[in-house]
PDB file of C-alpha atoms in Angstrom:
ATOM      1  CA  UNK A   1      10.150  -9.045  -1.784  1.00 82.00           C
ATOM      2  CA  UNK A   2      11.301 -11.573   0.821  1.00 93.00           C
ATOM      3  CA  UNK A   3      11.130 -15.340   0.394  1.00 94.00           C
ATOM      4  CA  UNK A   4       7.947 -15.693   2.463  1.00 96.00           C
ATOM      5  CA  UNK A   5       6.193 -13.040   0.352  1.00 97.00           C
ATOM      6  CA  UNK A   6       7.425 -14.713  -2.846  1.00 97.00           C
ATOM      7  CA  UNK A   7       5.966 -18.025  -1.652  1.00 97.00           C
ATOM      8  CA  UNK A   8       2.613 -16.396  -0.875  1.00 98.00           C
ATOM      9  CA  UNK A   9       2.586 -14.589  -4.223  1.00 98.00           C
ATOM     10  CA  UNK A  10       3.391 -17.783  -6.149  1.00 98.00           C
ATOM     11  CA  UNK A  11       0.870 -19.827  -4.154  1.00 98.00           C
ATOM     12  CA  UNK A  12      -1.802 -17.184  -4.736  1.00 98.00           C
ATOM     13  CA  UNK A  13      -1.215 -17.334  -8.475  1.00 98.00           C
ATOM     14  CA  UNK A  14      -1.092 -21.150  -8.583  1.00 98.00           C
ATOM     15  CA  UNK A  15      -4.168 -21.583  -6.377  1.00 98.00           C
ATOM     16  CA  UNK A  16      -5.994 -19.294  -8.796  1.00 98.00           C
ATOM     17  CA  UNK A  17      -4.729 -20.904 -11.996  1.00 98.00           C
ATOM     18  CA  UNK A  18      -4.683 -24.565 -10.921  1.00 97.00           C
ATOM     19  CA  UNK A  19      -6.822 -24.701  -7.788  1.00 98.00           C
ATOM     20  CA  UNK A  20      -5.848 -25.137  -4.150  1.00 98.00           C
ATOM     21  CA  UNK A  21      -6.111 -28.933  -3.983  1.00 97.00           C
ATOM     22  CA  UNK A  22      -4.034 -29.758  -7.111  1.00 97.00           C
ATOM     23  CA  UNK A  23      -1.246 -27.288  -6.249  1.00 97.00           C
ATOM     24  CA  UNK A  24       1.641 -29.060  -4.516  1.00 94.00           C
ATOM     25  CA  UNK A  25       4.416 -27.796  -2.254  1.00 91.00           C
ATOM     26  CA  UNK A  26       6.827 -28.779  -5.019  1.00 92.00           C
ATOM     27  CA  UNK A  27       4.998 -26.650  -7.607  1.00 95.00           C
ATOM     28  CA  UNK A  28       5.080 -23.604  -5.328  1.00 96.00           C
ATOM     29  CA  UNK A  29       8.752 -24.131  -4.430  1.00 94.00           C
ATOM     30  CA  UNK A  30       9.600 -24.524  -8.115  1.00 95.00           C
ATOM     31  CA  UNK A  31       7.714 -21.333  -9.012  1.00 96.00           C
ATOM     32  CA  UNK A  32       9.718 -19.427  -6.403  1.00 96.00           C
ATOM     33  CA  UNK A  33      12.980 -21.188  -7.226  1.00 95.00           C
ATOM     34  CA  UNK A  34      13.768 -22.410  -3.711  1.00 93.00           C
ATOM     35  CA  UNK A  35      14.512 -25.790  -2.180  1.00 89.00           C
ATOM     36  CA  UNK A  36      11.818 -27.675  -0.296  1.00 82.00           C
ATOM     37  CA  UNK A  37      13.863 -27.293   2.886  1.00 82.00           C
ATOM     38  CA  UNK A  38      13.841 -23.518   2.544  1.00 86.00           C
ATOM     39  CA  UNK A  39      10.136 -23.706   1.751  1.00 85.00           C
ATOM     40  CA  UNK A  40       9.369 -25.655   4.953  1.00 88.00           C
ATOM     41  CA  UNK A  41      11.274 -23.070   6.966  1.00 91.00           C
ATOM     42  CA  UNK A  42       8.512 -20.582   6.099  1.00 94.00           C
ATOM     43  CA  UNK A  43       5.442 -22.858   5.889  1.00 95.00           C
ATOM     44  CA  UNK A  44       4.968 -26.255   7.481  1.00 93.00           C
ATOM     45  CA  UNK A  45       1.586 -27.064   5.891  1.00 94.00           C
ATOM     46  CA  UNK A  46      -0.406 -26.182   2.829  1.00 95.00           C
ATOM     47  CA  UNK A  47      -3.154 -24.839   5.098  1.00 97.00           C
ATOM     48  CA  UNK A  48      -0.659 -22.304   6.505  1.00 97.00           C
ATOM     49  CA  UNK A  49       0.048 -21.149   2.956  1.00 97.00           C
ATOM     50  CA  UNK A  50      -3.690 -20.950   2.256  1.00 98.00           C
ATOM     51  CA  UNK A  51      -4.195 -18.743   5.311  1.00 98.00           C
ATOM     52  CA  UNK A  52      -1.382 -16.456   4.158  1.00 98.00           C
ATOM     53  CA  UNK A  53      -2.857 -16.296   0.634  1.00 98.00           C
ATOM     54  CA  UNK A  54      -6.300 -15.381   1.992  1.00 98.00           C
ATOM     55  CA  UNK A  55      -4.755 -12.698   4.216  1.00 98.00           C
ATOM     56  CA  UNK A  56      -2.848 -11.292   1.222  1.00 98.00           C
ATOM     57  CA  UNK A  57      -6.089 -11.186  -0.776  1.00 98.00           C
ATOM     58  CA  UNK A  58      -7.879  -9.412   2.067  1.00 98.00           C
ATOM     59  CA  UNK A  59      -5.096  -6.819   2.295  1.00 98.00           C
ATOM     60  CA  UNK A  60      -5.041  -6.199  -1.470  1.00 98.00           C
ATOM     61  CA  UNK A  61      -8.853  -5.974  -1.605  1.00 98.00           C
ATOM     62  CA  UNK A  62      -8.951  -3.432   1.230  1.00 98.00           C
ATOM     63  CA  UNK A  63      -6.285  -1.400  -0.576  1.00 98.00           C
ATOM     64  CA  UNK A  64      -8.175  -1.520  -3.895  1.00 98.00           C
ATOM     65  CA  UNK A  65     -11.462  -0.477  -2.251  1.00 98.00           C
ATOM     66  CA  UNK A  66      -9.720   2.384  -0.432  1.00 98.00           C
ATOM     67  CA  UNK A  67      -8.251   3.555  -3.759  1.00 98.00           C
ATOM     68  CA  UNK A  68     -11.695   3.440  -5.380  1.00 98.00           C
ATOM     69  CA  UNK A  69     -13.163   5.397  -2.466  1.00 98.00           C
ATOM     70  CA  UNK A  70     -10.396   7.997  -2.591  1.00 98.00           C
ATOM     71  CA  UNK A  71     -10.554   8.150  -6.390  1.00 97.00           C
ATOM     72  CA  UNK A  72     -14.111   9.449  -6.645  1.00 97.00           C
ATOM     73  CA  UNK A  73     -16.482  11.472  -4.495  1.00 97.00           C
ATOM     74  CA  UNK A  74     -19.446   9.944  -6.352  1.00 97.00           C
ATOM     75  CA  UNK A  75     -20.647   6.619  -4.893  1.00 97.00           C
ATOM     76  CA  UNK A  76     -22.270   5.672  -8.232  1.00 97.00           C
ATOM     77  CA  UNK A  77     -18.886   6.011  -9.960  1.00 97.00           C
ATOM     78  CA  UNK A  78     -17.429   3.787  -7.245  1.00 98.00           C
ATOM     79  CA  UNK A  79     -20.053   1.094  -7.814  1.00 98.00           C
ATOM     80  CA  UNK A  80     -19.345   1.284 -11.548  1.00 97.00           C
ATOM     81  CA  UNK A  81     -15.647   0.666 -10.806  1.00 97.00           C
ATOM     82  CA  UNK A  82     -16.642  -2.551  -9.072  1.00 98.00           C
ATOM     83  CA  UNK A  83     -18.970  -3.563 -11.908  1.00 97.00           C
ATOM     84  CA  UNK A  84     -16.234  -2.974 -14.472  1.00 97.00           C
ATOM     85  CA  UNK A  85     -13.775  -5.259 -12.694  1.00 96.00           C
ATOM     86  CA  UNK A  86     -15.022  -8.086 -14.927  1.00 97.00           C
ATOM     87  CA  UNK A  87     -13.770  -6.041 -17.907  1.00 97.00           C
ATOM     88  CA  UNK A  88     -10.535  -4.921 -16.237  1.00 96.00           C
ATOM     89  CA  UNK A  89      -9.640  -8.527 -15.373  1.00 96.00           C
ATOM     90  CA  UNK A  90     -11.404 -10.257 -18.268  1.00 95.00           C
ATOM     91  CA  UNK A  91      -8.317 -12.068 -19.591  1.00 96.00           C
ATOM     92  CA  UNK A  92      -7.688 -13.836 -16.290  1.00 97.00           C
ATOM     93  CA  UNK A  93     -11.409 -14.325 -15.673  1.00 97.00           C
ATOM     94  CA  UNK A  94     -11.890 -15.940 -19.086  1.00 97.00           C
ATOM     95  CA  UNK A  95      -9.001 -18.296 -18.369  1.00 97.00           C
ATOM     96  CA  UNK A  96      -9.521 -19.081 -14.676  1.00 97.00           C
ATOM     97  CA  UNK A  97     -12.783 -17.557 -13.431  1.00 97.00           C
ATOM     98  CA  UNK A  98     -13.109 -15.133 -10.526  1.00 97.00           C
ATOM     99  CA  UNK A  99     -10.269 -15.602  -8.039  1.00 97.00           C
ATOM    100  CA  UNK A 100     -12.601 -15.116  -5.080  1.00 97.00           C
ATOM    101  CA  UNK A 101     -15.421 -17.264  -6.411  1.00 97.00           C
ATOM    102  CA  UNK A 102     -13.235 -20.128  -7.593  1.00 97.00           C
ATOM    103  CA  UNK A 103     -11.394 -20.415  -4.276  1.00 98.00           C
ATOM    104  CA  UNK A 104     -14.504 -20.205  -2.102  1.00 98.00           C
ATOM    105  CA  UNK A 105     -16.270 -22.764  -4.320  1.00 97.00           C
ATOM    106  CA  UNK A 106     -13.346 -25.167  -4.141  1.00 98.00           C
ATOM    107  CA  UNK A 107     -13.017 -24.804  -0.370  1.00 98.00           C
ATOM    108  CA  UNK A 108     -16.774 -25.369   0.009  1.00 97.00           C
ATOM    109  CA  UNK A 109     -16.551 -28.595  -2.024  1.00 97.00           C
ATOM    110  CA  UNK A 110     -13.669 -29.733   0.165  1.00 97.00           C
ATOM    111  CA  UNK A 111     -15.594 -28.707   3.312  1.00 97.00           C
ATOM    112  CA  UNK A 112     -12.362 -26.916   4.201  1.00 98.00           C
ATOM    113  CA  UNK A 113     -12.319 -24.964   7.487  1.00 97.00           C
ATOM    114  CA  UNK A 114     -10.735 -21.955   5.708  1.00 97.00           C
ATOM    115  CA  UNK A 115     -13.797 -21.415   3.512  1.00 97.00           C
ATOM    116  CA  UNK A 116     -15.302 -18.923   5.959  1.00 97.00           C
ATOM    117  CA  UNK A 117     -12.030 -16.967   6.007  1.00 97.00           C
ATOM    118  CA  UNK A 118     -11.919 -16.922   2.185  1.00 98.00           C
ATOM    119  CA  UNK A 119     -15.509 -15.615   2.079  1.00 98.00           C
ATOM    120  CA  UNK A 120     -14.099 -12.579   3.901  1.00 98.00           C
ATOM    121  CA  UNK A 121     -13.143 -11.070   0.528  1.00 98.00           C
ATOM    122  CA  UNK A 122     -16.789 -11.276  -0.562  1.00 98.00           C
ATOM    123  CA  UNK A 123     -17.750  -9.718   2.772  1.00 98.00           C
ATOM    124  CA  UNK A 124     -15.401  -6.793   2.101  1.00 98.00           C
ATOM    125  CA  UNK A 125     -17.026  -6.242  -1.291  1.00 98.00           C
ATOM    126  CA  UNK A 126     -20.527  -6.604   0.177  1.00 98.00           C
ATOM    127  CA  UNK A 127     -19.863  -4.117   2.980  1.00 98.00           C
ATOM    128  CA  UNK A 128     -18.197  -1.624   0.650  1.00 98.00           C
ATOM    129  CA  UNK A 129     -20.997  -1.859  -1.936  1.00 98.00           C
ATOM    130  CA  UNK A 130     -23.613  -1.514   0.808  1.00 98.00           C
ATOM    131  CA  UNK A 131     -21.898   1.686   1.980  1.00 98.00           C
ATOM    132  CA  UNK A 132     -21.979   3.068  -1.574  1.00 98.00           C
ATOM    133  CA  UNK A 133     -25.707   2.360  -1.897  1.00 98.00           C
ATOM    134  CA  UNK A 134     -26.316   3.923   1.521  1.00 98.00           C
ATOM    135  CA  UNK A 135     -24.458   7.030   0.318  1.00 97.00           C
ATOM    136  CA  UNK A 136     -26.769   7.026  -2.710  1.00 97.00           C
ATOM    137  CA  UNK A 137     -29.789   7.130  -0.380  1.00 96.00           C
ATOM    138  CA  UNK A 138     -30.817   3.462  -0.499  1.00 96.00           C
ATOM    139  CA  UNK A 139     -30.535   2.876   3.254  1.00 93.00           C
ATOM    140  CA  UNK A 140     -33.346   0.305   3.537  1.00 95.00           C
ATOM    141  CA  UNK A 141     -32.278  -1.807   0.572  1.00 97.00           C
ATOM    142  CA  UNK A 142     -28.547  -1.115   0.452  1.00 98.00           C
ATOM    143  CA  UNK A 143     -27.552  -4.659   1.399  1.00 98.00           C
ATOM    144  CA  UNK A 144     -29.962  -6.217  -1.129  1.00 98.00           C
ATOM    145  CA  UNK A 145     -28.542  -3.998  -3.868  1.00 98.00           C
ATOM    146  CA  UNK A 146     -24.981  -4.847  -2.798  1.00 98.00           C
ATOM    147  CA  UNK A 147     -25.759  -8.560  -3.040  1.00 98.00           C
ATOM    148  CA  UNK A 148     -27.424  -8.051  -6.430  1.00 97.00           C
ATOM    149  CA  UNK A 149     -24.284  -6.395  -7.808  1.00 98.00           C
ATOM    150  CA  UNK A 150     -22.111  -9.133  -6.271  1.00 98.00           C
ATOM    151  CA  UNK A 151     -24.330 -11.806  -7.857  1.00 97.00           C
ATOM    152  CA  UNK A 152     -24.059 -10.011 -11.196  1.00 96.00           C
ATOM    153  CA  UNK A 153     -20.259  -9.983 -11.044  1.00 96.00           C
ATOM    154  CA  UNK A 154     -20.070 -13.669 -10.123  1.00 97.00           C
ATOM    155  CA  UNK A 155     -22.527 -14.656 -12.831  1.00 97.00           C
ATOM    156  CA  UNK A 156     -20.682 -12.730 -15.515  1.00 97.00           C
ATOM    157  CA  UNK A 157     -17.332 -14.111 -14.344  1.00 97.00           C
ATOM    158  CA  UNK A 158     -18.644 -17.686 -14.422  1.00 97.00           C
ATOM    159  CA  UNK A 159     -20.124 -17.328 -17.913  1.00 97.00           C
ATOM    160  CA  UNK A 160     -17.074 -15.459 -19.183  1.00 96.00           C
ATOM    161  CA  UNK A 161     -14.933 -18.379 -18.024  1.00 96.00           C
ATOM    162  CA  UNK A 162     -17.341 -20.881 -19.602  1.00 97.00           C
ATOM    163  CA  UNK A 163     -17.836 -19.194 -22.979  1.00 97.00           C
ATOM    164  CA  UNK A 164     -14.741 -16.978 -23.392  1.00 96.00           C
ATOM    165  CA  UNK A 165     -17.001 -14.311 -24.883  1.00 95.00           C
ATOM    166  CA  UNK A 166     -15.700 -10.769 -24.321  1.00 95.00           C
ATOM    167  CA  UNK A 167     -18.657  -9.247 -26.181  1.00 97.00           C
ATOM    168  CA  UNK A 168     -21.004 -10.847 -23.634  1.00 97.00           C
ATOM    169  CA  UNK A 169     -19.017  -9.312 -20.762  1.00 97.00           C
ATOM    170  CA  UNK A 170     -19.168  -5.828 -22.288  1.00 98.00           C
ATOM    171  CA  UNK A 171     -22.922  -6.168 -22.965  1.00 98.00           C
ATOM    172  CA  UNK A 172     -23.623  -7.311 -19.416  1.00 97.00           C
ATOM    173  CA  UNK A 173     -21.573  -4.493 -17.897  1.00 98.00           C
ATOM    174  CA  UNK A 174     -23.493  -2.022 -20.059  1.00 98.00           C
ATOM    175  CA  UNK A 175     -26.787  -3.593 -18.897  1.00 97.00           C
ATOM    176  CA  UNK A 176     -25.916  -3.402 -15.210  1.00 97.00           C
ATOM    177  CA  UNK A 177     -24.717   0.192 -15.628  1.00 97.00           C
ATOM    178  CA  UNK A 178     -28.020   1.040 -17.342  1.00 97.00           C
ATOM    179  CA  UNK A 179     -29.864  -0.682 -14.490  1.00 96.00           C
ATOM    180  CA  UNK A 180     -27.856   1.325 -11.927  1.00 96.00           C
ATOM    181  CA  UNK A 181     -28.669   4.615 -13.674  1.00 95.00           C
ATOM    182  CA  UNK A 182     -32.358   3.700 -13.915  1.00 95.00           C
ATOM    183  CA  UNK A 183     -32.504   2.543 -10.304  1.00 93.00           C
ATOM    184  CA  UNK A 184     -30.964   5.795  -9.125  1.00 90.00           C
ATOM    185  CA  UNK A 185     -33.305   7.885 -11.297  1.00 90.00           C
ATOM    186  CA  UNK A 186     -36.319   5.931 -10.069  1.00 89.00           C
ATOM    187  CA  UNK A 187     -35.210   6.398  -6.463  1.00 86.00           C
ATOM    188  CA  UNK A 188     -34.653  10.134  -6.977  1.00 81.00           C
ATOM    189  CA  UNK A 189     -38.069  10.611  -8.643  1.00 78.00           C
ATOM    190  CA  UNK A 190     -39.686   8.647  -5.795  1.00 70.00           C
ATOM    191  CA  UNK A 191     -38.039  10.965  -3.279  1.00 62.00           C
ATOM    192  CA  UNK A 192     -39.163  14.021  -5.252  1.00 49.00           C
ATOM    193  CA  UNK A 193     -42.768  12.753  -5.289  1.00 49.00           C
ATOM    194  CA  UNK A 194     -42.853  12.478  -1.493  1.00 47.00           C
TER     195      UNK A 194
END
């Protein structure tokens, strides 16, 4: 990994753990182990680093979603993979919240011009979830269902961070999975009745 990539990786981690605003150039340079002069060679402003961090998150999210798509032919299994991300990442979520939600919230509070770019990760999830629900036959309400699942994940992440209660996270994932199964069964029986 080159120096620029190391800076982006360290900044990504620090923005997540400490927040964008409190994270200084010095903290990022120290995390990478480089001088400030070498740091400024790669990034002149903190906003440039933020843009690179958001781009890195977009790339990694696209890769993860492609892996989930390639990993299962069943769109319901794919949606469940998304739902279970709050379990997969529960340690970090309990400590720092959702990386996407915390950054977009902070940028919104700062009225930062990069907020819309950061929301792009949510847009990737929304589009991907909508496609899964369309594949399940929910064409008319696919976007509403996608947003419902996104809202679920953000709510669970926020409460997991607030209460540090792993049992709650597991219960909520089980509830949303039960809801998904019931919604699909209800949709299938409605189609059969027509």
